[in-house]
Amino acid sequence: MYKYIKNIAAIMALCLSLKAKDFVVDCDKCVIEVIFTDEEVEHFKKEMGEENFYTLADDANYYAYALREYLKSNSLKIKHISRLDTHYARLIFPNANIDITKLKWLYEYYLYQKGKKPHKLMNIATPQNEINEYFNITNPKYPKESE
């Protein structure tokens, strides 16, 4: 009987840990990168066709890399949230809560600075102006071109 109760307790603990969670943003100045789930990938493939999906994914990966390099050059921290691994459902900021259960793109980015409302980055292809304006960067640094 004890083994049976012990097994049920272990299963219940596992089920409770798989519930959607909140990600509490604990930085003074950072960018939150939210990454898609497998279900979202399948939805995107079905919605736009597999070939178009892979073209978009290739572009998105390039822009995500360029964005991370720009953030690093300007000493901005980036926090990665893979919803595939974590099952996060909301971003909790001191002054806002954002539902992240349905992404519109493969990656979504939220700019945050203490004392300001979080801002969803709208242009991942050319994000510099948006980032500079939000974080008040007057002398931005650009990553060195790789040879």
PDB file of C-alpha atoms in Angstrom:
ATOM      1  CA  MET A   1       0.000   0.000   0.000  1.00  0.00           C
ATOM      2  CA  TYR A   2       2.861   2.390   0.854  1.00  0.00           C
ATOM      3  CA  LYS A   3       4.443   1.881  -2.606  1.00  0.00           C
ATOM      4  CA  TYR A   4       1.088   2.658  -4.248  1.00  0.00           C
ATOM      5  CA  ILE A   5       0.674   5.918  -2.310  1.00  0.00           C
ATOM      6  CA  LYS A   6       4.302   6.827  -2.966  1.00  0.00           C
ATOM      7  CA  ASN A   7       3.824   6.282  -6.735  1.00  0.00           C
ATOM      8  CA  ILE A   8       0.626   8.376  -6.785  1.00  0.00           C
ATOM      9  CA  ALA A   9       2.388  11.177  -4.914  1.00  0.00           C
ATOM     10  CA  ALA A  10       5.264  11.105  -7.433  1.00  0.00           C
ATOM     11  CA  ILE A  11       2.833  11.238 -10.371  1.00  0.00           C
ATOM     12  CA  MET A  12       0.919  14.118  -8.789  1.00  0.00           C
ATOM     13  CA  ALA A  13       4.147  16.044  -8.217  1.00  0.00           C
ATOM     14  CA  LEU A  14       5.120  15.511 -11.850  1.00  0.00           C
ATOM     15  CA  CYS A  15       1.707  16.697 -13.103  1.00  0.00           C
ATOM     16  CA  LEU A  16       1.851  19.804 -10.924  1.00  0.00           C
ATOM     17  CA  SER A  17       5.304  20.681 -12.235  1.00  0.00           C
ATOM     18  CA  LEU A  18       4.065  20.534 -15.848  1.00  0.00           C
ATOM     19  CA  LYS A  19       1.493  23.300 -15.407  1.00  0.00           C
ATOM     20  CA  ALA A  20       2.039  26.606 -17.135  1.00  0.00           C
ATOM     21  CA  LYS A  21       4.252  28.912 -15.143  1.00  0.00           C
ATOM     22  CA  ASP A  22       5.021  32.575 -14.904  1.00  0.00           C
ATOM     23  CA  PHE A  23       8.474  33.941 -15.684  1.00  0.00           C
ATOM     24  CA  VAL A  24       9.292  36.731 -13.256  1.00  0.00           C
ATOM     25  CA  VAL A  25      11.584  39.279 -14.883  1.00  0.00           C
ATOM     26  CA  ASP A  26      14.273  40.164 -12.340  1.00  0.00           C
ATOM     27  CA  CYS A  27      16.574  42.574 -14.128  1.00  0.00           C
ATOM     28  CA  ASP A  28      17.000  46.331 -14.138  1.00  0.00           C
ATOM     29  CA  LYS A  29      17.705  46.481 -17.861  1.00  0.00           C
ATOM     30  CA  CYS A  30      17.410  43.543 -20.255  1.00  0.00           C
ATOM     31  CA  VAL A  31      15.812  42.004 -23.318  1.00  0.00           C
ATOM     32  CA  ILE A  32      13.622  38.934 -22.975  1.00  0.00           C
ATOM     33  CA  GLU A  33      13.743  36.509 -25.918  1.00  0.00           C
ATOM     34  CA  VAL A  34      10.743  34.167 -26.047  1.00  0.00           C
ATOM     35  CA  ILE A  35      11.244  31.080 -28.192  1.00  0.00           C
ATOM     36  CA  PHE A  36       8.482  28.977 -29.769  1.00  0.00           C
ATOM     37  CA  THR A  37       7.102  25.535 -28.877  1.00  0.00           C
ATOM     38  CA  ASP A  38       6.833  22.475 -31.150  1.00  0.00           C
ATOM     39  CA  GLU A  39       3.086  23.084 -31.487  1.00  0.00           C
ATOM     40  CA  GLU A  40       3.711  26.629 -32.695  1.00  0.00           C
ATOM     41  CA  VAL A  41       6.252  25.364 -35.243  1.00  0.00           C
ATOM     42  CA  GLU A  42       3.693  22.929 -36.617  1.00  0.00           C
ATOM     43  CA  HIS A  43       1.069  25.686 -36.737  1.00  0.00           C
ATOM     44  CA  PHE A  44       3.454  27.999 -38.624  1.00  0.00           C
ATOM     45  CA  LYS A  45       4.362  25.216 -41.090  1.00  0.00           C
ATOM     46  CA  LYS A  46       0.709  24.468 -41.769  1.00  0.00           C
ATOM     47  CA  GLU A  47      -0.234  28.152 -42.040  1.00  0.00           C
ATOM     48  CA  MET A  48       2.508  29.224 -44.455  1.00  0.00           C
ATOM     49  CA  GLY A  49       3.662  25.983 -46.069  1.00  0.00           C
ATOM     50  CA  GLU A  50       6.784  24.071 -45.179  1.00  0.00           C
ATOM     51  CA  GLU A  51       9.103  25.685 -47.750  1.00  0.00           C
ATOM     52  CA  ASN A  52       8.049  29.213 -46.770  1.00  0.00           C
ATOM     53  CA  PHE A  53       8.370  28.270 -43.100  1.00  0.00           C
ATOM     54  CA  TYR A  54      11.991  27.173 -43.514  1.00  0.00           C
ATOM     55  CA  THR A  55      12.821  30.339 -45.480  1.00  0.00           C
ATOM     56  CA  LEU A  56      11.285  32.435 -42.687  1.00  0.00           C
ATOM     57  CA  ALA A  57      13.041  30.359 -40.002  1.00  0.00           C
ATOM     58  CA  ASP A  58      16.406  30.863 -41.728  1.00  0.00           C
ATOM     59  CA  ASP A  59      15.825  34.632 -41.885  1.00  0.00           C
ATOM     60  CA  ALA A  60      14.596  34.711 -38.267  1.00  0.00           C
ATOM     61  CA  ASN A  61      17.710  32.862 -37.064  1.00  0.00           C
ATOM     62  CA  TYR A  62      19.965  35.318 -38.918  1.00  0.00           C
ATOM     63  CA  TYR A  63      18.149  38.362 -37.476  1.00  0.00           C
ATOM     64  CA  ALA A  64      18.110  36.814 -33.987  1.00  0.00           C
ATOM     65  CA  TYR A  65      21.882  36.326 -34.167  1.00  0.00           C
ATOM     66  CA  ALA A  66      22.440  39.910 -35.381  1.00  0.00           C
ATOM     67  CA  LEU A  67      20.177  41.216 -32.613  1.00  0.00           C
ATOM     68  CA  ARG A  68      22.048  39.281 -29.912  1.00  0.00           C
ATOM     69  CA  GLU A  69      25.372  40.628 -31.225  1.00  0.00           C
ATOM     70  CA  TYR A  70      24.028  44.208 -31.167  1.00  0.00           C
ATOM     71  CA  LEU A  71      22.737  43.764 -27.610  1.00  0.00           C
ATOM     72  CA  LYS A  72      26.076  42.306 -26.508  1.00  0.00           C
ATOM     73  CA  SER A  73      27.961  45.228 -28.109  1.00  0.00           C
ATOM     74  CA  ASN A  74      25.851  47.651 -26.078  1.00  0.00           C
ATOM     75  CA  SER A  75      26.172  45.688 -22.812  1.00  0.00           C
ATOM     76  CA  LEU A  76      22.500  44.726 -22.705  1.00  0.00           C
ATOM     77  CA  LYS A  77      21.665  41.391 -21.111  1.00  0.00           C
ATOM     78  CA  ILE A  78      19.385  38.985 -22.920  1.00  0.00           C
ATOM     79  CA  LYS A  79      17.323  36.376 -21.121  1.00  0.00           C
ATOM     80  CA  HIS A  80      16.212  33.377 -23.177  1.00  0.00           C
ATOM     81  CA  ILE A  81      12.896  31.733 -22.474  1.00  0.00           C
ATOM     82  CA  SER A  82      12.301  28.523 -24.356  1.00  0.00           C
ATOM     83  CA  ARG A  83       8.623  27.746 -23.924  1.00  0.00           C
ATOM     84  CA  LEU A  84       9.386  24.286 -25.312  1.00  0.00           C
ATOM     85  CA  ASP A  85      11.373  23.437 -22.175  1.00  0.00           C
ATOM     86  CA  THR A  86       9.714  25.592 -19.533  1.00  0.00           C
ATOM     87  CA  HIS A  87       6.002  25.858 -20.377  1.00  0.00           C
ATOM     88  CA  TYR A  88       6.019  29.510 -19.316  1.00  0.00           C
ATOM     89  CA  ALA A  89       2.728  31.245 -20.030  1.00  0.00           C
ATOM     90  CA  ARG A  90       3.308  34.804 -18.831  1.00  0.00           C
ATOM     91  CA  LEU A  91       6.078  37.316 -18.371  1.00  0.00           C
ATOM     92  CA  ILE A  92       5.687  39.078 -15.033  1.00  0.00           C
ATOM     93  CA  PHE A  93       7.256  42.541 -14.906  1.00  0.00           C
ATOM     94  CA  PRO A  94       6.989  44.863 -11.879  1.00  0.00           C
ATOM     95  CA  ASN A  95       4.482  47.001 -13.793  1.00  0.00           C
ATOM     96  CA  ALA A  96       2.957  44.643 -16.409  1.00  0.00           C
ATOM     97  CA  ASN A  97       2.039  41.038 -17.196  1.00  0.00           C
ATOM     98  CA  ILE A  98       2.333  39.715 -20.762  1.00  0.00           C
ATOM     99  CA  ASP A  99       0.679  36.534 -22.030  1.00  0.00           C
ATOM    100  CA  ILE A 100       3.153  34.567 -24.154  1.00  0.00           C
ATOM    101  CA  THR A 101       1.053  31.508 -24.905  1.00  0.00           C
ATOM    102  CA  LYS A 102       0.508  32.326 -28.577  1.00  0.00           C
ATOM    103  CA  LEU A 103       3.497  33.691 -30.433  1.00  0.00           C
ATOM    104  CA  LYS A 104       3.002  35.538 -33.698  1.00  0.00           C
ATOM    105  CA  TRP A 105       6.582  34.820 -34.859  1.00  0.00           C
ATOM    106  CA  LEU A 106       9.255  32.231 -34.147  1.00  0.00           C
ATOM    107  CA  TYR A 107      10.912  34.590 -31.682  1.00  0.00           C
ATOM    108  CA  GLU A 108       9.483  37.514 -29.780  1.00  0.00           C
ATOM    109  CA  TYR A 109      11.511  40.096 -27.899  1.00  0.00           C
ATOM    110  CA  TYR A 110      10.516  42.364 -25.037  1.00  0.00           C
ATOM    111  CA  LEU A 111      12.667  45.300 -24.008  1.00  0.00           C
ATOM    112  CA  TYR A 112      12.617  46.131 -20.310  1.00  0.00           C
ATOM    113  CA  GLN A 113      14.157  48.828 -18.156  1.00  0.00           C
ATOM    114  CA  LYS A 114      13.261  49.410 -14.516  1.00  0.00           C
ATOM    115  CA  GLY A 115      10.748  52.250 -14.219  1.00  0.00           C
ATOM    116  CA  LYS A 116       9.448  51.813 -17.786  1.00  0.00           C
ATOM    117  CA  LYS A 117       6.705  49.639 -19.214  1.00  0.00           C
ATOM    118  CA  PRO A 118       8.044  46.673 -21.188  1.00  0.00           C
ATOM    119  CA  HIS A 119       8.072  47.157 -24.950  1.00  0.00           C
ATOM    120  CA  LYS A 120       7.625  44.435 -27.565  1.00  0.00           C
ATOM    121  CA  LEU A 121      10.323  44.761 -30.229  1.00  0.00           C
ATOM    122  CA  MET A 122       8.415  45.199 -33.464  1.00  0.00           C
ATOM    123  CA  ASN A 123      11.196  45.135 -36.071  1.00  0.00           C
ATOM    124  CA  ILE A 124      13.682  42.324 -35.673  1.00  0.00           C
ATOM    125  CA  ALA A 125      15.258  43.001 -39.107  1.00  0.00           C
ATOM    126  CA  THR A 126      16.423  46.518 -38.133  1.00  0.00           C
ATOM    127  CA  PRO A 127      15.975  46.776 -34.369  1.00  0.00           C
ATOM    128  CA  GLN A 128      18.722  49.288 -33.568  1.00  0.00           C
ATOM    129  CA  ASN A 129      16.611  52.463 -33.591  1.00  0.00           C
ATOM    130  CA  GLU A 130      13.885  50.874 -31.480  1.00  0.00           C
ATOM    131  CA  ILE A 131      16.427  49.580 -28.957  1.00  0.00           C
ATOM    132  CA  ASN A 132      18.368  52.851 -28.850  1.00  0.00           C
ATOM    133  CA  GLU A 133      15.203  54.863 -28.274  1.00  0.00           C
ATOM    134  CA  TYR A 134      13.829  52.585 -25.551  1.00  0.00           C
ATOM    135  CA  PHE A 135      17.117  52.334 -23.623  1.00  0.00           C
ATOM    136  CA  ASN A 136      18.203  55.943 -24.357  1.00  0.00           C
ATOM    137  CA  ILE A 137      21.393  54.816 -26.111  1.00  0.00           C
ATOM    138  CA  THR A 138      22.941  57.939 -27.616  1.00  0.00           C
ATOM    139  CA  ASN A 139      26.280  56.468 -28.754  1.00  0.00           C
ATOM    140  CA  PRO A 140      25.473  52.926 -29.865  1.00  0.00           C
ATOM    141  CA  LYS A 141      28.210  50.395 -30.491  1.00  0.00           C
ATOM    142  CA  TYR A 142      27.956  48.030 -33.421  1.00  0.00           C
ATOM    143  CA  PRO A 143      29.370  44.514 -33.587  1.00  0.00           C
ATOM    144  CA  LYS A 144      32.545  44.076 -35.591  1.00  0.00           C
ATOM    145  CA  GLU A 145      32.007  42.532 -39.004  1.00  0.00           C
ATOM    146  CA  SER A 146      33.280  38.973 -39.175  1.00  0.00           C
ATOM    147  CA  GLU A 147      35.750  38.330 -41.951  1.00  0.00           C
TER     148      GLU A 147
END
